[in-house]
Coordinates of C-alpha atoms in Angstrom, one line a residue:
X883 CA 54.2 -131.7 -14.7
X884 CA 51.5 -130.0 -12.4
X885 CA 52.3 -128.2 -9.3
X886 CA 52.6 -130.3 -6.3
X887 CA 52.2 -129.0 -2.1
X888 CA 54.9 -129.3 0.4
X889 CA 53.7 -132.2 1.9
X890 CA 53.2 -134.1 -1.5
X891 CA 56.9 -133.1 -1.7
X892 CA 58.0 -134.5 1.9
X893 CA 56.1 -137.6 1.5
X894 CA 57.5 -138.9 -2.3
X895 CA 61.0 -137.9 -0.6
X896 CA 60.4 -140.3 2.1
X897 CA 58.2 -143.3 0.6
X898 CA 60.9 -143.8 -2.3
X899 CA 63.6 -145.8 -1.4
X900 CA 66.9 -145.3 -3.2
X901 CA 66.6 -147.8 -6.3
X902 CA 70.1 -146.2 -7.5
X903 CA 72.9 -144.2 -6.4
X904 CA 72.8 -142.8 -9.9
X905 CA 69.9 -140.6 -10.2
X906 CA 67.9 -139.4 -7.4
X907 CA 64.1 -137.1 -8.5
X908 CA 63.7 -134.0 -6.3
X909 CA 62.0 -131.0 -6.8
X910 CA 62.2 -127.2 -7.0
X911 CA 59.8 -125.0 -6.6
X912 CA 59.8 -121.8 -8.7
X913 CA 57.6 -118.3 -8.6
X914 CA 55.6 -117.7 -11.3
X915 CA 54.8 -114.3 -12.1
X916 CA 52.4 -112.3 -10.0
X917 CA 49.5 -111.9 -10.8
X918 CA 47.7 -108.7 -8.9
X919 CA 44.4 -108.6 -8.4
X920 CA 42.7 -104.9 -7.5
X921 CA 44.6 -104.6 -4.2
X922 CA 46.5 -107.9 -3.2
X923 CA 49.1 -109.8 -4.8
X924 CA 49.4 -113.8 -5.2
X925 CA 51.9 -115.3 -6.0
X926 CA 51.7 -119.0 -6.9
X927 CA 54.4 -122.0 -7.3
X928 CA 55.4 -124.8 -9.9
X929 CA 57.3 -127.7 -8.7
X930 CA 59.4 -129.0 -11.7
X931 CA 61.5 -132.3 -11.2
X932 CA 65.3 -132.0 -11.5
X933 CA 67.7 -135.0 -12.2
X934 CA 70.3 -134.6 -9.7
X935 CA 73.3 -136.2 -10.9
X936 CA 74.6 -136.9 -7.5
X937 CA 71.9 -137.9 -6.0
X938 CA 72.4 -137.1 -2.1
X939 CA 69.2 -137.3 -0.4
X940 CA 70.0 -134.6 1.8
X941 CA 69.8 -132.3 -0.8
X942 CA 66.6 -133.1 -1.1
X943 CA 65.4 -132.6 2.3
X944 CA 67.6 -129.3 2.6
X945 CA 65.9 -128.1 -0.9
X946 CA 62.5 -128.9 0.8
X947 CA 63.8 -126.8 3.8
X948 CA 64.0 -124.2 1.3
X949 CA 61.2 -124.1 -0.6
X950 CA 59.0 -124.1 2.5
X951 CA 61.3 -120.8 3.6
X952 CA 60.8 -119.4 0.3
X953 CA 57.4 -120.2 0.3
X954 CA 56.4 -118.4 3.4
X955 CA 58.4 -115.0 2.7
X956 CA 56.3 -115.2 -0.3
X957 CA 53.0 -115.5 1.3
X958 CA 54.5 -112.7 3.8
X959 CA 55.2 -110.4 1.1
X960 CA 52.0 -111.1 -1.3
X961 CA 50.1 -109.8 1.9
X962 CA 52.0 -105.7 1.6
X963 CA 49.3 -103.0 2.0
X964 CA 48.2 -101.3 -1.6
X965 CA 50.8 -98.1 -2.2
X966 CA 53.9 -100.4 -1.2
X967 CA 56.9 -102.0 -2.7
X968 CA 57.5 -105.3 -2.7
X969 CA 61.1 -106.0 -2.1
X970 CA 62.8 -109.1 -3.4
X971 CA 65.8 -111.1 -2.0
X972 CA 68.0 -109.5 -4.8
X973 CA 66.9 -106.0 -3.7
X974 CA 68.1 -107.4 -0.3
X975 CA 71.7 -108.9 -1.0
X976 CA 72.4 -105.2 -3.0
X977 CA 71.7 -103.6 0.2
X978 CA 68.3 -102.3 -0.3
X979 CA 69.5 -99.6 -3.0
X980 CA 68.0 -100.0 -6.6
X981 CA 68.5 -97.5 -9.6
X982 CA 67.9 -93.7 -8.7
X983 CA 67.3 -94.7 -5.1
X984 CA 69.4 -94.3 -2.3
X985 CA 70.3 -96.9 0.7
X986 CA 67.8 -97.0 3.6
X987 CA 70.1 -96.5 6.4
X988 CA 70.8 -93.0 4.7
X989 CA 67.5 -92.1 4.1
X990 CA 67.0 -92.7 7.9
X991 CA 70.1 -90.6 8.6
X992 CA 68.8 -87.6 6.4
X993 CA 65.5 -87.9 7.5
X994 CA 66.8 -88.1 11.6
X995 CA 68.7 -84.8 10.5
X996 CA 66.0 -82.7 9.0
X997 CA 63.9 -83.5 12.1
X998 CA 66.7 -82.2 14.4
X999 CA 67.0 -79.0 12.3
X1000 CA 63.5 -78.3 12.4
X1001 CA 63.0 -78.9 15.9
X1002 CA 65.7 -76.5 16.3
X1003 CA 64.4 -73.6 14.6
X1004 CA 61.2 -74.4 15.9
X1005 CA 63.0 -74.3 19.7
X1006 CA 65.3 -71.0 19.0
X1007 CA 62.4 -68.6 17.7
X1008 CA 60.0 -68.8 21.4
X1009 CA 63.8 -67.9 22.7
X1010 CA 63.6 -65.0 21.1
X1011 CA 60.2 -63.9 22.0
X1012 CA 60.3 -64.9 25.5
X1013 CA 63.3 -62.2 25.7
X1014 CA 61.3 -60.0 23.5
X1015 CA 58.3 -59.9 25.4
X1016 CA 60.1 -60.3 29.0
X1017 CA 61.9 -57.1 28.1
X1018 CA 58.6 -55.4 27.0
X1019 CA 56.5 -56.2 30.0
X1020 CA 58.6 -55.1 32.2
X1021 CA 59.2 -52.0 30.8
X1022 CA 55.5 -51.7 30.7
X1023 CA 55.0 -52.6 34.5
X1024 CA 57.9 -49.9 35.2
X1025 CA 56.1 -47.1 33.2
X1026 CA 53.0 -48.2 34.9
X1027 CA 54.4 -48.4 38.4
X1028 CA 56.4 -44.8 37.8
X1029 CA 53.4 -43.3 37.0
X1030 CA 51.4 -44.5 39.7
X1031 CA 54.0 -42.7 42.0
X1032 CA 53.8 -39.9 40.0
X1033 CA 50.2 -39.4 40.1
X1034 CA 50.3 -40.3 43.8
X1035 CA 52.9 -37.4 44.7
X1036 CA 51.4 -34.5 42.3
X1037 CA 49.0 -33.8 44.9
X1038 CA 51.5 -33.5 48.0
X1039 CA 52.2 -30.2 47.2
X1040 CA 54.3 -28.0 49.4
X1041 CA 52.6 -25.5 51.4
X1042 CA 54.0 -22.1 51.9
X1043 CA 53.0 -19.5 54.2
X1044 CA 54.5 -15.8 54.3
X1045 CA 53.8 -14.8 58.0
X1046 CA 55.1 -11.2 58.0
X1047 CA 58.5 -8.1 57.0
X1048 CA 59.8 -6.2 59.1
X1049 CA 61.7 -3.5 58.2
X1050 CA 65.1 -2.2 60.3
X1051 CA 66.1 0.5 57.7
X1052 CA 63.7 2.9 55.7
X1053 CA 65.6 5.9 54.4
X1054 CA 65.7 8.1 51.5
X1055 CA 68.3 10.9 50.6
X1056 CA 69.1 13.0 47.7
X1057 CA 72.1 11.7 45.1
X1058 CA 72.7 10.6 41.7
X1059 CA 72.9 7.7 39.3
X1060 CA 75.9 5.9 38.2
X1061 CA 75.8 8.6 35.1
X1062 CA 75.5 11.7 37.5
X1063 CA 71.6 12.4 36.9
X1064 CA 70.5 14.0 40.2
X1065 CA 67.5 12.2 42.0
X1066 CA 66.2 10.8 45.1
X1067 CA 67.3 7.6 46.3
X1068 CA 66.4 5.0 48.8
X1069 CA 67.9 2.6 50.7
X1070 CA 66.4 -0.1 52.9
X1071 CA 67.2 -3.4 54.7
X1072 CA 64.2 -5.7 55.8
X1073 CA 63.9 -9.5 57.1
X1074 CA 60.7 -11.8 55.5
X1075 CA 59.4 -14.8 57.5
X1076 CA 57.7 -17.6 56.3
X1077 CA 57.2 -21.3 57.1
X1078 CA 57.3 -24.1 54.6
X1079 CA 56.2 -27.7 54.9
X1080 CA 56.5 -30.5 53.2
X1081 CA 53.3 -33.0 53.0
X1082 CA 54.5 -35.9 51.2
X1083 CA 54.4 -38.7 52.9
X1084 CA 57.0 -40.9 50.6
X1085 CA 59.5 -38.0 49.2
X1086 CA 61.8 -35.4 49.8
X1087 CA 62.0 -32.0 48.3
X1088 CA 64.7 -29.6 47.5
X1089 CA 63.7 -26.0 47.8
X1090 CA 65.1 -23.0 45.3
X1091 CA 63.1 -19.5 44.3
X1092 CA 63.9 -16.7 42.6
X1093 CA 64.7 -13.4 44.0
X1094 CA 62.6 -11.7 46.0
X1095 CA 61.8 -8.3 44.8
X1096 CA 60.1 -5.2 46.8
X1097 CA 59.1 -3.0 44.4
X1098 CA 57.7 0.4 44.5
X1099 CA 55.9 2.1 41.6
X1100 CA 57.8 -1.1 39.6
X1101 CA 60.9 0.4 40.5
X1102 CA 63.1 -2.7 42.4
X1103 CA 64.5 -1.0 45.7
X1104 CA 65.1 -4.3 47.7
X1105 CA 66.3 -7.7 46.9
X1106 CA 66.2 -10.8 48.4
X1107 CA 66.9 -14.5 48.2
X1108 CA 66.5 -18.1 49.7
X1109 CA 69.2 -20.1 49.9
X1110 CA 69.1 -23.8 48.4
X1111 CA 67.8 -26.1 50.9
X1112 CA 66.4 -29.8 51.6
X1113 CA 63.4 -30.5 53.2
X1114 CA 62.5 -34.1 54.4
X1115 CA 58.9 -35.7 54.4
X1116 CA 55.9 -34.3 56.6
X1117 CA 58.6 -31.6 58.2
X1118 CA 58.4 -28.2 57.9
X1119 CA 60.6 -25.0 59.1
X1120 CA 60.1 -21.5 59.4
X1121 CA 62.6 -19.2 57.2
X1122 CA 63.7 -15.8 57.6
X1123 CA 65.1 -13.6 54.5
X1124 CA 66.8 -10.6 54.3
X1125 CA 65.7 -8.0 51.7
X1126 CA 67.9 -4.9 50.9
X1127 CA 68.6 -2.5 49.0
X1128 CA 71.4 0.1 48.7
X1129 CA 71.0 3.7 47.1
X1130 CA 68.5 2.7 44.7
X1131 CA 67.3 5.7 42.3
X1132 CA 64.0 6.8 42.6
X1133 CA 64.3 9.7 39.8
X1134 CA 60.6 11.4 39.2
X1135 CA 58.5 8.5 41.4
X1136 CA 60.0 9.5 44.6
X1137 CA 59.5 13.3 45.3
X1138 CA 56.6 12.5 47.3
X1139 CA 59.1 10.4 49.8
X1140 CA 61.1 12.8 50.2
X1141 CA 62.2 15.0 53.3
X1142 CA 64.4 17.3 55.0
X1143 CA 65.3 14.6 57.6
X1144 CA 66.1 11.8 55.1
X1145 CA 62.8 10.0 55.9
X1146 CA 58.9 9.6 54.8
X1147 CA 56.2 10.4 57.2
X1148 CA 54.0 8.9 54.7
X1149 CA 52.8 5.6 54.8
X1150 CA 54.3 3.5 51.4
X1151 CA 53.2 0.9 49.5
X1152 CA 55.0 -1.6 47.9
X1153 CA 54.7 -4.8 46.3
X1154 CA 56.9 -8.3 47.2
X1155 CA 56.7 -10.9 44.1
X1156 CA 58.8 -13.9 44.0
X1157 CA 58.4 -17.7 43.2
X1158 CA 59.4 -20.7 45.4
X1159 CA 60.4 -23.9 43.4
X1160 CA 60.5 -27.5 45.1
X1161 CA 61.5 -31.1 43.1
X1162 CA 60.7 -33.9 44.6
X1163 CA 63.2 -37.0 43.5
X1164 CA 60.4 -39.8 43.9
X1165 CA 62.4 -42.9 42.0
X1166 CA 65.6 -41.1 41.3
X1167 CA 65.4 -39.0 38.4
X1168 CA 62.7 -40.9 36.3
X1169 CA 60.1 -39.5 38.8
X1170 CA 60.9 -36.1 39.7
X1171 CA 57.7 -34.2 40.0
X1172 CA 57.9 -30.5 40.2
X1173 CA 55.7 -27.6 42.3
X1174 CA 55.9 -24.2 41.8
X1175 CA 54.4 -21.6 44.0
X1176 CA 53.9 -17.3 42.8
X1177 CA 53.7 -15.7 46.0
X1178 CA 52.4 -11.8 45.6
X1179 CA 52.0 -9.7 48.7
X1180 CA 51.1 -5.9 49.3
X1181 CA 53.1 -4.1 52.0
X1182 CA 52.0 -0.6 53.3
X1183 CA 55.0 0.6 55.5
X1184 CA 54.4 3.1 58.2
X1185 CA 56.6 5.0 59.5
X1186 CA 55.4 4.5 62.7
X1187 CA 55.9 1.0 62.5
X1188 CA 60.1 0.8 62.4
X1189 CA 61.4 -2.5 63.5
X1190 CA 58.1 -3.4 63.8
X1191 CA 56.9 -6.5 62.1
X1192 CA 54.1 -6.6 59.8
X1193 CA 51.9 -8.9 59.4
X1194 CA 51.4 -10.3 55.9
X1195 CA 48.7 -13.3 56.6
X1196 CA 45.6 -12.1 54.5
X1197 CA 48.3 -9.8 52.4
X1198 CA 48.9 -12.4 50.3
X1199 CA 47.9 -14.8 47.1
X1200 CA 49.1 -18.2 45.8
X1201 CA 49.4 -19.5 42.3

């Protein structure tokens, strides 16, 4: 029997009248086996007769209904793109899933996961670093902005002028030491003035030194101190300290001071050495510069000159 078209088909169905209500011809098509050719795949028919033993006539036409379905999901699926599968009705009523293979719908599911998953750890790393590198630049742009100020005030320094002593007491007498050696001894009381002034234009400064010592042929004989104070920006004040000293022993360095009335007639030298320390709290205590000044000044007392101040202007250096 040769193969006959869908028309062919239609046409014998129609043209035949029913000669008996006994046997009826129709046809069925049936796939032949593929045949694949480099990249696409044909897929031809055979129409073989079939004895129905009903013989409805609309089987027929619903059979030709069929075959002309059949017959173009065929030509749809002989078209599929080299690499693919060709999937087959049966593959279709068992839900897609063959041997080895699992069902599409999961596939999708898994697939839809791993997607998610990755585009989460893709997502929660630039987290990570945006902290990371928010945190580092701004502790860079701190360190950068602290030193600025730092660098800024370092040249504000405090400026620190002694302006002259005076001296209310100069007297020396004979005695002895706190172990009963016999030697001269002195005793003195004296007021220093001096102006400080603060230049910054941004920062306080708090204002300590150490003591201030008169000394005479290195021996100590007076003592002073300033007291802890606070000085706001581009101010200044003027200080006055008291130096004393109380029965301080000379032993061999002061027979030359020495005299029947109790004081010199001989002009003395002595020596004043102290240091004035400022801090300056510019951003709280992460920017705190420091200034130090080493005052040294030479004082000749005269006798003459009691309670009498002396001026100590060009007396005096600076470090």
């Amino acid at each position: 029997m040769h193969a006959k078209t869908d028309s062919e088909v239609t046409s014998l169905a129609a043209s035949s009248p029913t000669r008996s209500p006994r046997r009826h011809v129709y046809y069925v098509q049936s796939p032949s086996r593929d045949s694949h050719d480099g990249e696409k795949t044909t897929t031809s028919f055979q129409s073989t007769p079939v004895l129905s033993p009903m013989g409805s006539p609309p089987h027929s036409h619903s059979s030709v209904g069929r075959h002309s379905r059949e017959s173009s999901s065929t030509r749809f699926s002989g078209s599929l793109k080299p690499g693919s599968r060709k999937i087959s009705p049966n593959d279709a009523a068992r839900g897609g899933s063959t041997k080895g293979q699992k069902p599409w719908k999961e596939c999708a599911v898994i697939e839809e996961e791993g997607l998610l998953e990755a585009e989460d750890r893709q997502k929660g790393l630039p987290r990570r670093c945006y902290v990371l590198a928010f945190v580092l630049g701004f502790f860079v742009l701190f360190s950068f902005f602290s030193l600025i100020l730092w660098g800024a005030s370092k040249p504000m320094k405090p400026k620190i002028t002694v302006k002259s002593i005076k001296f209310d007491q100069f007297k020396i007498q004979a005695g002895s030491d706190f172990t009963g050696v016999a030697t001269d001894m002195i005793s003195m009381n004296a007021s220093l003035k001096l102006t400080f002034r603060n230049t910054g234009t941004f920062f306080g400064v708090h204002v300590t030194s150490t003591p201030l010592d008169l000394s005479y042929s290195e021996i100590t004989v007076a003592s002073g101190t300033i007291k802890k104070f606070y000085q706001s920006r581009k101010s200044q004040r003027s200080l006055s300290i008291p130096i004393m000293g109380t029965k301080i022993p000379l032993y061999g360095s002061g027979a030359s001071l020495s005299s029947s009335t109790g004081t010199t007639t001989l002009p003395v030298k002595l020596k004043l050495d102290f240091v004035v320390r400022s801090r300056a709290y510019v951003l709280g205590k992460l920017v705190k510069p420091r200034f130090n000044k080493h005052i040294q000044c030479n004082v000749t007392y005269d006798p003459k000159k009691l309670n009498v101040a002396i001026q100590l202007k060009n007396h005096c250096t600076y470090d």
